[in-house]
Coordinates of C-alpha atoms in Angstrom, one line a residue:
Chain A
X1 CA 76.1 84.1 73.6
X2 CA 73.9 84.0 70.5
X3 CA 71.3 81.6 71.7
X4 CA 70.4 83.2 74.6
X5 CA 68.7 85.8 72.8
X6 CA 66.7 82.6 72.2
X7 CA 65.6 82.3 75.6
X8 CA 63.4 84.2 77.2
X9 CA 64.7 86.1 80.4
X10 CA 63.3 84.1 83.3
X11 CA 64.9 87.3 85.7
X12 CA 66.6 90.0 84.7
X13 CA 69.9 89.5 87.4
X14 CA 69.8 85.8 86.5
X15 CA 69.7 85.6 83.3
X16 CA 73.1 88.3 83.5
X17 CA 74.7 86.2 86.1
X18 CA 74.7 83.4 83.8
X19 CA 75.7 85.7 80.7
X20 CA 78.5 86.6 82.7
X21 CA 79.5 83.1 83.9
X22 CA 79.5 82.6 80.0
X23 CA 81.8 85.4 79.0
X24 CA 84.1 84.5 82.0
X25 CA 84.3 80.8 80.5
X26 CA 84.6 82.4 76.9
X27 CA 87.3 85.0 78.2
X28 CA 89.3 82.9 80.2
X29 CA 89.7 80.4 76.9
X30 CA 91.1 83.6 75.7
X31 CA 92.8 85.6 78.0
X32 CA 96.2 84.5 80.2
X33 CA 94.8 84.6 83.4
X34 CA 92.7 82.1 85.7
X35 CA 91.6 84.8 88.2
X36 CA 90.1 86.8 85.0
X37 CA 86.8 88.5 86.3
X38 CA 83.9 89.0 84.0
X39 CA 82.4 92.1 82.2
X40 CA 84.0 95.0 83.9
X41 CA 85.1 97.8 81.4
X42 CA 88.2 97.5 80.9
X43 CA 90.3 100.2 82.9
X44 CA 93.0 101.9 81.4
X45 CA 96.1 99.5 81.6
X46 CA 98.4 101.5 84.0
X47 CA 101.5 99.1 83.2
X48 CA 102.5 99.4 80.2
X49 CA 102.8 95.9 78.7
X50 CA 105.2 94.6 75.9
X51 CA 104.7 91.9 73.6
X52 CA 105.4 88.5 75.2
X53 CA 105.2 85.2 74.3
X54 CA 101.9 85.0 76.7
X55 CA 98.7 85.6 75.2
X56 CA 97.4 89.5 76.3
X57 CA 94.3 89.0 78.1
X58 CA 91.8 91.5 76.4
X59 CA 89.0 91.9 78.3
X60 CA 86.9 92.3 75.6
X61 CA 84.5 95.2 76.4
X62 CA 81.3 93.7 77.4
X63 CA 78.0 94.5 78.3
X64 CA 79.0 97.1 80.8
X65 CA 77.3 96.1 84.6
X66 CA 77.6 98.2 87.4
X67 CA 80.4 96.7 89.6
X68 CA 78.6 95.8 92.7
X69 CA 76.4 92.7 90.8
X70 CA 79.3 91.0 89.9
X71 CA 81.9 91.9 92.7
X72 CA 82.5 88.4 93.9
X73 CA 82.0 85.1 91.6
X74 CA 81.1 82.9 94.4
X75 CA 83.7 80.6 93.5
X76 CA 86.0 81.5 90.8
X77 CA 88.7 83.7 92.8
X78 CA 89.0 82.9 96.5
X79 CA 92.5 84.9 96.1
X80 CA 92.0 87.3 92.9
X81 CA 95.2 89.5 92.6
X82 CA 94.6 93.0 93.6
X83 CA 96.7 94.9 90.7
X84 CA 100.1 96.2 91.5
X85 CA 100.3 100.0 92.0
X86 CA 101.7 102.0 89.5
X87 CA 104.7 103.2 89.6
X88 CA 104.5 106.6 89.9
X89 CA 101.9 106.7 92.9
X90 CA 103.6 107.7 96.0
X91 CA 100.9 108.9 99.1
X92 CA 97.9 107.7 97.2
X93 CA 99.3 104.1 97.4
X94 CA 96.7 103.3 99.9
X95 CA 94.3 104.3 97.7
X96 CA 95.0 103.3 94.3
X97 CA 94.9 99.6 95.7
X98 CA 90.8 99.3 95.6
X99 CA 90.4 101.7 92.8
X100 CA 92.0 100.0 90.0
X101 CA 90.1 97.9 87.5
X102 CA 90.7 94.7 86.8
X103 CA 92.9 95.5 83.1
X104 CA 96.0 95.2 84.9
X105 CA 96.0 92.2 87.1
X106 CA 97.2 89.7 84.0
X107 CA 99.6 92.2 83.2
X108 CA 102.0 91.5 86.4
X109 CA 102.7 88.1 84.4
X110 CA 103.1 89.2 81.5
X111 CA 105.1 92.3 81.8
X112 CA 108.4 92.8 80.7
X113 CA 111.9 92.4 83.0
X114 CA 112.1 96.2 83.2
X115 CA 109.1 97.3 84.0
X116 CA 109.4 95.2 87.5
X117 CA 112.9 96.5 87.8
X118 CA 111.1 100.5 87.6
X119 CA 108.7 99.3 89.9
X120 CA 110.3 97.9 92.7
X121 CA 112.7 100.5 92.6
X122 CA 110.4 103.3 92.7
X123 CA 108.3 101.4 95.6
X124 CA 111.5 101.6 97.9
X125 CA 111.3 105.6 97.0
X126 CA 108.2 106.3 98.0
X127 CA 108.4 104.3 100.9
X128 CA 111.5 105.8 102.0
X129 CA 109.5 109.2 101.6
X130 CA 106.4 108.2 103.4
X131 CA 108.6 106.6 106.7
X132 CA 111.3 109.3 107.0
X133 CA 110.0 112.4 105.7
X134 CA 107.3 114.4 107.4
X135 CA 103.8 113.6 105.0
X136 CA 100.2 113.5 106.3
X137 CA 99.6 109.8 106.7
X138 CA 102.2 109.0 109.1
X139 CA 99.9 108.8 112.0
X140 CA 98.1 105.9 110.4
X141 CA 99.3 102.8 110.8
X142 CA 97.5 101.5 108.1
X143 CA 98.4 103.6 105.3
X144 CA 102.3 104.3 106.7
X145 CA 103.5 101.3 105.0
X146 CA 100.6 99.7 102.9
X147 CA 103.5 98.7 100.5
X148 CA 106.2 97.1 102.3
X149 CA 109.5 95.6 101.2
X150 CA 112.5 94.6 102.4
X151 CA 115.0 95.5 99.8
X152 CA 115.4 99.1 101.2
X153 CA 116.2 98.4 104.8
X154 CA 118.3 95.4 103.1
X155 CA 120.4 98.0 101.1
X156 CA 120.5 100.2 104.2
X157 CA 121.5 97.7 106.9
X158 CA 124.3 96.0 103.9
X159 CA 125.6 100.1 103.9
X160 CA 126.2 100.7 107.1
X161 CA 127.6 97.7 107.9
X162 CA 130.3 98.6 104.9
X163 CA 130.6 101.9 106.0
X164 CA 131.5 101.2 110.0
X165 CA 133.6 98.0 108.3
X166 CA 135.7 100.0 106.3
X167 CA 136.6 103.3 108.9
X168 CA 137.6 100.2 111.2
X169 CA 139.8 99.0 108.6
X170 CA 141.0 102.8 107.6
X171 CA 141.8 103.3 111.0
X172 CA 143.4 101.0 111.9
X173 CA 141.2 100.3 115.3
X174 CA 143.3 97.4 117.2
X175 CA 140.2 96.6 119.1
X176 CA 138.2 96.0 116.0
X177 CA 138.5 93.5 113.2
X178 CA 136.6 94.4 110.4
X179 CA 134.8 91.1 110.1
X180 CA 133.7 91.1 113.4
X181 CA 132.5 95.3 112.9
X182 CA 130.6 94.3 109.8
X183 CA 129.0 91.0 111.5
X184 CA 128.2 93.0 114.4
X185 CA 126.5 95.8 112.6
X186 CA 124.5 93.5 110.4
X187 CA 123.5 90.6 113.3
X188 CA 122.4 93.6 115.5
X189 CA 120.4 95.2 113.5
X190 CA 118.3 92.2 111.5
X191 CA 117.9 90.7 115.0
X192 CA 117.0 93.9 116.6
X193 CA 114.5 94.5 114.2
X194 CA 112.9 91.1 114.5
X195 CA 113.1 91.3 118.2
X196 CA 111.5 94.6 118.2
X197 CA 108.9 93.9 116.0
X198 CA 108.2 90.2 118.6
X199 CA 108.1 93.0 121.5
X200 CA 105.5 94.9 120.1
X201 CA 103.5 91.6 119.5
X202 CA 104.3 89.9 122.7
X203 CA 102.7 93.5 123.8
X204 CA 100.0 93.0 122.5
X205 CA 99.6 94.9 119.9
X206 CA 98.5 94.9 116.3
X207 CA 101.0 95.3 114.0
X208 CA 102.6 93.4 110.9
X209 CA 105.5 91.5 111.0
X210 CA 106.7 92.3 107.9
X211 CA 105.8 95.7 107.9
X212 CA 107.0 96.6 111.3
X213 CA 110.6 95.3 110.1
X214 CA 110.6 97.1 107.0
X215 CA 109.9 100.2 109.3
X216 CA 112.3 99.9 111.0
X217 CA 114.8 98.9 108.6
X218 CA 113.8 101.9 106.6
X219 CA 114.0 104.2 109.8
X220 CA 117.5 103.3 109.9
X221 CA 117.9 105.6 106.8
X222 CA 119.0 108.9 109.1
X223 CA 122.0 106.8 110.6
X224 CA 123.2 105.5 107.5
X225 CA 123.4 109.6 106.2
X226 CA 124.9 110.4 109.7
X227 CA 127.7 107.7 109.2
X228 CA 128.5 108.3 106.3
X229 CA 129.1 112.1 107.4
X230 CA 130.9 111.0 110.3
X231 CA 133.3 109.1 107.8
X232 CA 133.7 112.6 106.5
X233 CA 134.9 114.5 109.4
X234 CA 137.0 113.2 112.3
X235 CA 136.0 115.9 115.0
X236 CA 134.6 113.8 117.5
X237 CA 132.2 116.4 119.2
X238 CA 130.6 116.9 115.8
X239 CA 130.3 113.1 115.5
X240 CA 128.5 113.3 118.6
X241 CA 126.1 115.9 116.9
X242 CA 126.0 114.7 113.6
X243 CA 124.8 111.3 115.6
X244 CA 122.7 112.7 118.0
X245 CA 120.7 114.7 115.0
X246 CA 120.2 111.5 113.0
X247 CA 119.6 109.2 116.0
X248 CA 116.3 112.5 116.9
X249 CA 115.4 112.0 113.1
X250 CA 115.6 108.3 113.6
X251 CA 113.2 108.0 116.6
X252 CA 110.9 110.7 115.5
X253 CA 110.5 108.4 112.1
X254 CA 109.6 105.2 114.1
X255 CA 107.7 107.2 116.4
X256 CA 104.3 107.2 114.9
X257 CA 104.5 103.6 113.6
X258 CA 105.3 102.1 116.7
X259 CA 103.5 103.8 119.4
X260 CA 100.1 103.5 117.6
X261 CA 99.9 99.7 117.4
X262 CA 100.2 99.4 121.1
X263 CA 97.8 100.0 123.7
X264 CA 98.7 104.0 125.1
X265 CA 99.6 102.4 128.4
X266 CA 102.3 100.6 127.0
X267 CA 103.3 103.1 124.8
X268 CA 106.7 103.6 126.6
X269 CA 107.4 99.8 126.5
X270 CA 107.1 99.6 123.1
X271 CA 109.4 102.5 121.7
X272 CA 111.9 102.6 124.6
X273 CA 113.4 99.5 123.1
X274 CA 113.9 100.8 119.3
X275 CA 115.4 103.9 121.0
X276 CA 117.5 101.9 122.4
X277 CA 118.9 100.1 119.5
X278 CA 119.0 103.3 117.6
X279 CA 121.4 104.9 120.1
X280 CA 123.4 101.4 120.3
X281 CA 124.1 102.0 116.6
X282 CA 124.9 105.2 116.8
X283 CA 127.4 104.2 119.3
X284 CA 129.4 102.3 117.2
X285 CA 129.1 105.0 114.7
X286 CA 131.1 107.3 117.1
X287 CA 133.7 104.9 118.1
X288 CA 134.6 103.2 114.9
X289 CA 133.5 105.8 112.4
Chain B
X1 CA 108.1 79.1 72.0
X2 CA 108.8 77.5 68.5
X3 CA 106.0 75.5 67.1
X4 CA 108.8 73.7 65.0
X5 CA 110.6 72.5 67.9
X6 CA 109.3 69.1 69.2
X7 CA 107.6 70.1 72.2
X8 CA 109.3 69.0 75.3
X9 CA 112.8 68.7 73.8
X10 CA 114.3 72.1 74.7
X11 CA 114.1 75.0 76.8
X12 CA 111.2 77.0 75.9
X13 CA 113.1 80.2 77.0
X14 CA 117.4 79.8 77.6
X15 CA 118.2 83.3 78.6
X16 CA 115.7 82.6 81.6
X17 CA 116.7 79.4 82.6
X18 CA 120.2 80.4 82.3
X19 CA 119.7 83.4 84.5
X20 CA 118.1 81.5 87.4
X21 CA 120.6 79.0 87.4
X22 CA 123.5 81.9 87.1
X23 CA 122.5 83.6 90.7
X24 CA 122.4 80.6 92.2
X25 CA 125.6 79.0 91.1
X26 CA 127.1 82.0 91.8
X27 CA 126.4 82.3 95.0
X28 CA 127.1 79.5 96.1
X29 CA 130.6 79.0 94.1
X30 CA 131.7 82.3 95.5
X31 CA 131.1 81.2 99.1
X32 CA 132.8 78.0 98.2
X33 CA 135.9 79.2 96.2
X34 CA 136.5 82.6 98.2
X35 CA 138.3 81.0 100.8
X36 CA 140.5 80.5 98.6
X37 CA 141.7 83.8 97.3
X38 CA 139.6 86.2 99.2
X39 CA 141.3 87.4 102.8
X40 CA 138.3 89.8 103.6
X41 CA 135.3 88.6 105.3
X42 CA 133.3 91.4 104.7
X43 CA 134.1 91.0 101.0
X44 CA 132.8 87.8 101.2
X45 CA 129.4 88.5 102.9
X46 CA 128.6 91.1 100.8
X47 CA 128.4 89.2 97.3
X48 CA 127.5 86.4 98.6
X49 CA 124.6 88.0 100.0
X50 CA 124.2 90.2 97.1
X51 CA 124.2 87.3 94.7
X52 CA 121.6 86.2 96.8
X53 CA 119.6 88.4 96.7
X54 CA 119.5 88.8 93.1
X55 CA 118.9 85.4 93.0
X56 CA 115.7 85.8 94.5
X57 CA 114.4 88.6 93.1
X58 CA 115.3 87.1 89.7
X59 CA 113.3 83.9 90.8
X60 CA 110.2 85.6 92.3
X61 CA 110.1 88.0 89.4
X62 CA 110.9 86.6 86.7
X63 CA 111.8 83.2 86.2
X64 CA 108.9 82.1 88.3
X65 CA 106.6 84.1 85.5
X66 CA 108.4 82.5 82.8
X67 CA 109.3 79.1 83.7
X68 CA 106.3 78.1 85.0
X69 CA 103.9 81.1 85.2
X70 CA 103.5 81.0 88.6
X71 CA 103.9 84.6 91.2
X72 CA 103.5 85.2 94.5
X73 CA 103.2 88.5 97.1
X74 CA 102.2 89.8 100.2
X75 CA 99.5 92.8 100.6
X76 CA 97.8 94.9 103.4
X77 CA 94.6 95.7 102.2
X78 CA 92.2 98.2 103.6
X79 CA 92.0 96.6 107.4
X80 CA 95.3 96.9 108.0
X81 CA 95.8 93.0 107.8
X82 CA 98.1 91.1 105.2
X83 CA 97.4 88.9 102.6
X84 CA 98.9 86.8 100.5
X85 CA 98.1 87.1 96.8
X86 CA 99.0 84.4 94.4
X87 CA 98.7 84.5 90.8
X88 CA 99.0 82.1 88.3
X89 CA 98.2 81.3 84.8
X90 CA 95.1 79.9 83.3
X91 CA 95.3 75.7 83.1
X92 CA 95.6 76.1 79.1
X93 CA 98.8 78.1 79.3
X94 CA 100.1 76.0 82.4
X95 CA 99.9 72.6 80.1
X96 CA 101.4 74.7 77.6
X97 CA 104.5 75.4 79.9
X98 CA 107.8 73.8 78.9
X99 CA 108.2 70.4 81.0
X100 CA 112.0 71.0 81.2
X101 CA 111.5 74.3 81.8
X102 CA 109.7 73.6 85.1
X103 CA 111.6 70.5 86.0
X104 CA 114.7 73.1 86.0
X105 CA 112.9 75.3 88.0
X106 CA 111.9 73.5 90.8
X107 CA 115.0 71.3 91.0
X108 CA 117.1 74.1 91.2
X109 CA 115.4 75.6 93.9
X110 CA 115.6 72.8 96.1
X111 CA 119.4 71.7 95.3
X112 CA 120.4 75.1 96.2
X113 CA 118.5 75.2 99.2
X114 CA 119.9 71.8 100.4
X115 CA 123.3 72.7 99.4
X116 CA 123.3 76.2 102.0
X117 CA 122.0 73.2 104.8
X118 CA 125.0 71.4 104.1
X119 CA 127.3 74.8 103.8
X120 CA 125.5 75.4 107.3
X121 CA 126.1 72.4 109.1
X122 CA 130.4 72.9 107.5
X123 CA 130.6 75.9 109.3
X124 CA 128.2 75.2 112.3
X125 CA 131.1 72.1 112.6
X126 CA 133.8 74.5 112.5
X127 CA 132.2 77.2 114.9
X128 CA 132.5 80.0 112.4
X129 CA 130.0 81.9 113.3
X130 CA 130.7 84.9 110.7
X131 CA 129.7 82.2 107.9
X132 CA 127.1 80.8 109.6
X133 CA 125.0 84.0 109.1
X134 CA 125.9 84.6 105.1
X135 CA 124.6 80.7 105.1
X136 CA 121.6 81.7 107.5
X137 CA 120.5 84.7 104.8
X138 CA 120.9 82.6 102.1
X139 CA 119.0 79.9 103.1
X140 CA 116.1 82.2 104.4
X141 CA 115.9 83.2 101.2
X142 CA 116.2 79.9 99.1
X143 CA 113.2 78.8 101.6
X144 CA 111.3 81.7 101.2
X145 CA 111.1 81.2 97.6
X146 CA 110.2 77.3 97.9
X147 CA 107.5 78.3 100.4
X148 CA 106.0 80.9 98.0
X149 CA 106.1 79.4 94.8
X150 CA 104.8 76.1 96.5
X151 CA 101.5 77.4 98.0
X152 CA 101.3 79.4 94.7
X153 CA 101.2 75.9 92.7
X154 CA 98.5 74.4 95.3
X155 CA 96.7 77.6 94.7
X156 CA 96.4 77.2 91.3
X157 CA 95.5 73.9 91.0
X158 CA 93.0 74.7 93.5
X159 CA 91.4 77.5 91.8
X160 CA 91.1 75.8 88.7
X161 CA 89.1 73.0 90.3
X162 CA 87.2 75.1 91.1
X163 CA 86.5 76.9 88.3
X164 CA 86.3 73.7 86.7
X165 CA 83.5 72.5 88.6
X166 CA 81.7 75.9 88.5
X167 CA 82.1 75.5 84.7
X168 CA 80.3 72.2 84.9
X169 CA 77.3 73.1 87.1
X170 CA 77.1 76.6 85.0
X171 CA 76.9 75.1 81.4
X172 CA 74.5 72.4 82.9
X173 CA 72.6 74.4 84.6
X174 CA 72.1 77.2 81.6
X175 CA 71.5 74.1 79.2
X176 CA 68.5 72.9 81.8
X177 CA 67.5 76.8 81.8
X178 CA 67.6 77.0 78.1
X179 CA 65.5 73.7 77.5
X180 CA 63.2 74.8 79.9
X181 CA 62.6 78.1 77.8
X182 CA 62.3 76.3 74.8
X183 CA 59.6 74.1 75.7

């Protein structure tokens, strides 16, 4: 950068642009990442990052610019990698998403095994908080599930399916195999969910795929504790109430979700299906559990 | 990453390749050999599936970092709509990748996803339909990784043409600027 204090300015936002083009080819020979972007100050990293046999990429703290001249390269980054959220953020996930500087986004290929682990770990926390419990975005569609995976409603559909598998096998229920309980359980509910989630489209409504089934995979959460109370106990009328309770909980969960990404007319059309499904699944809670 | 090691000759990083080929294998051997000893379906399903899905967590996290530097996720941003992010190391480091360490990679991914078609069509032939879903999760999730990591490689090559051409017209442009100035 030392000859261009050669030069004389022609303007002041051109001659940055092109400092900046510079540092970016300078910093990129340095740094680990192709979607490095220029002369921001370097946020504090919020993933703590290990020594690895990639190179760090230090932004090196440059002439600090005001984020707005240099928001968009016009071609470097068609796709630049918004940084992962930390792990500890739970409601302000929405949030954190846009705020973050751009310190972290080499670090999601470059950090270590464990640090991954904690985070996708604590992501299926905090989204099983923000679907089942009460909290103040749930009427949002938007924010409800920013963060979607599928590893919870994975976990929780492979459960149940165990749990209803093995009462049929305790029990000895001569109308049940267990194979076919545990194939049952698991078929109904991944193509319930996917079915569900085409109704709401074929609807018309906005919603995403992906987030609509981890939704409703992660609304499933309720059953799951109600069969595994009903495992418990083998009084059938509090079965009945354990299930009803859970099957409330369950609806009320996808409630919000569901009914706001359809037009109000078809509200009804929309949710009267997952009800359904919900109380088919409790069903077989109560007669195998 | 030696230096002292001719390039090319060995794995760059063992533990990594062994643990995306262990999954995998395992998976699939299970399903295979649990016929044999195994009387409970459920039993079956659930490490199979379980294997699987370690498998792919293990590829999309960290053997696709490793082995060839490549990563790839799904966001919603602020309009509600999703996007894809890919992410991928800069052209420097990708040369620098181990060739065997990629040829594993990608090999691997589409043996196994071939072999779960061929497991498929065994049990499509013998109208089991209990096996035919373990073989239809697995294989969603074999192609889900192949999809991923494949529009992450086009993505990076893309992006560095680009930024290869931007650096071209930049340094030529600031040269014209700069001999302008001078004169």
């Amino acid at each position: 950068m030392s000859h261009n204090s050669d030069t004389i300015p022609l303007h002041a936002s051109s001659q940055s642009d092109i400092d900046e083009i510079e540092n970016l080819i300078n910093t990129s020979i340095q740094s680990s990442s192709s979607t490095v972007l220029p002369a921001r100050p370097p946020s504090p990293p919020r993933i703590p990052v290990s020594a690895s046999p990639f190179i760090q990429s230090n932004l090196p703290p440059l002439q600090p610019k005001p984020q707005s001249t240099i928001q968009k390269p016009p071609s470097i980054v068609p796709s630049a990698p918004l940084p992962p959220l930390p792990p500890s953020s739970g409601n302000s996930a929405g949030g954190s998403i846009s705020g973050t500087g751009f310190g972290s986004p080499p670090n999601t290929l470059t950090e270590p095994v464990w640090d991954t682990v904690k985070r996708d770990l604590s992501r299926i926390v905090s989204n099983l908080k923000l679907v089942v419990f009460p909290n103040p975005y749930r009427e949002d569609p938007g924010k409800a599930l920013r963060d979607w995976d599928l590893w919870g409603p994975f976990f929780f559909i492979v459960f149940l399916g165990l749990a209803l598998s093995w009462s049929a096998s305790v029990k000895k229920l001569r109308e049940w195999k267990e194979s076919e309980v545990f194939a049952v359980a698991f078929a109904l509910l991944a193509a319930g969910a996917v079915i569900l989630t085409l109704n709401v489209l074929l609807l018309g409504g906005h919603i995403i795929f992906f987030q609509s089934l981890s939704l409703l995979g992660y609304c499933l959460f309720p059953l799951v504790i109600g069969a595994l109370v009903c495992m418990l106990k083998d009084n059938v009328i509090i079965k009945v109430i354990v299930v009803s309770v859970a099957l409330a909980w369950s609806s009320w969960a996808a409630y919000p979700f569901m009914s706001s990404a359809v037009n109000p007319r078809r509200k009804a059309l929309a949710l009267y299906p997952v009800f359904l499904m919900y109380v088919s699944v409790g069903f077989l809670i109560i007669a195998i559990d | 990453m030696d230096p002292s090691q001719p390039p090319g000759e060995n794995y760059a990083s063992p533990k990594t390749c062994f643990f995306h080929v262990l999954f995998k294998a395992g998976a699939l051997a299970f399903y295979i050999l649990s016929a044999l000893f195994v009387n409970s379906f459920v039993i079956i399903f659930v490490v199979t599936v379980l294997l699987a899905a370690l498998d792919f967590w293990v590829v999309k996290n960290v053997s696709g970092r490793i082995l060839v530097g490549l990563r790839w996720w799904n966001e919603i941003n602020d309009l509600g709509e999703s996007v894809w992010k890919f992410e991928s190391l800069d052209q420097e480091s990708l040369a620098r990748m181990n060739k065997k360490d990629s040829w594993l990679f990608w090999w691997t991914l589409y043996i196994t996803a071939v072999a779960w078609i061929v497991l498929g069509i065994f049990s499509l032939i013998r109208f089991q339909a209990d096996y035919c879903l373990i073989v239809g999760v697995c294989l969603t999730l074999s192609i889900a990784n192949i999809v991923g990591f494949t529009k992450c490689r086009k993505d990076a090559k893309k992006q560095f043409q680009q930024f290869a051409s931007q650096t071209i017209a930049s340094r030529v442009s600031s040269t014209i600027q700069s001999a302008f100035s001078v004169v």
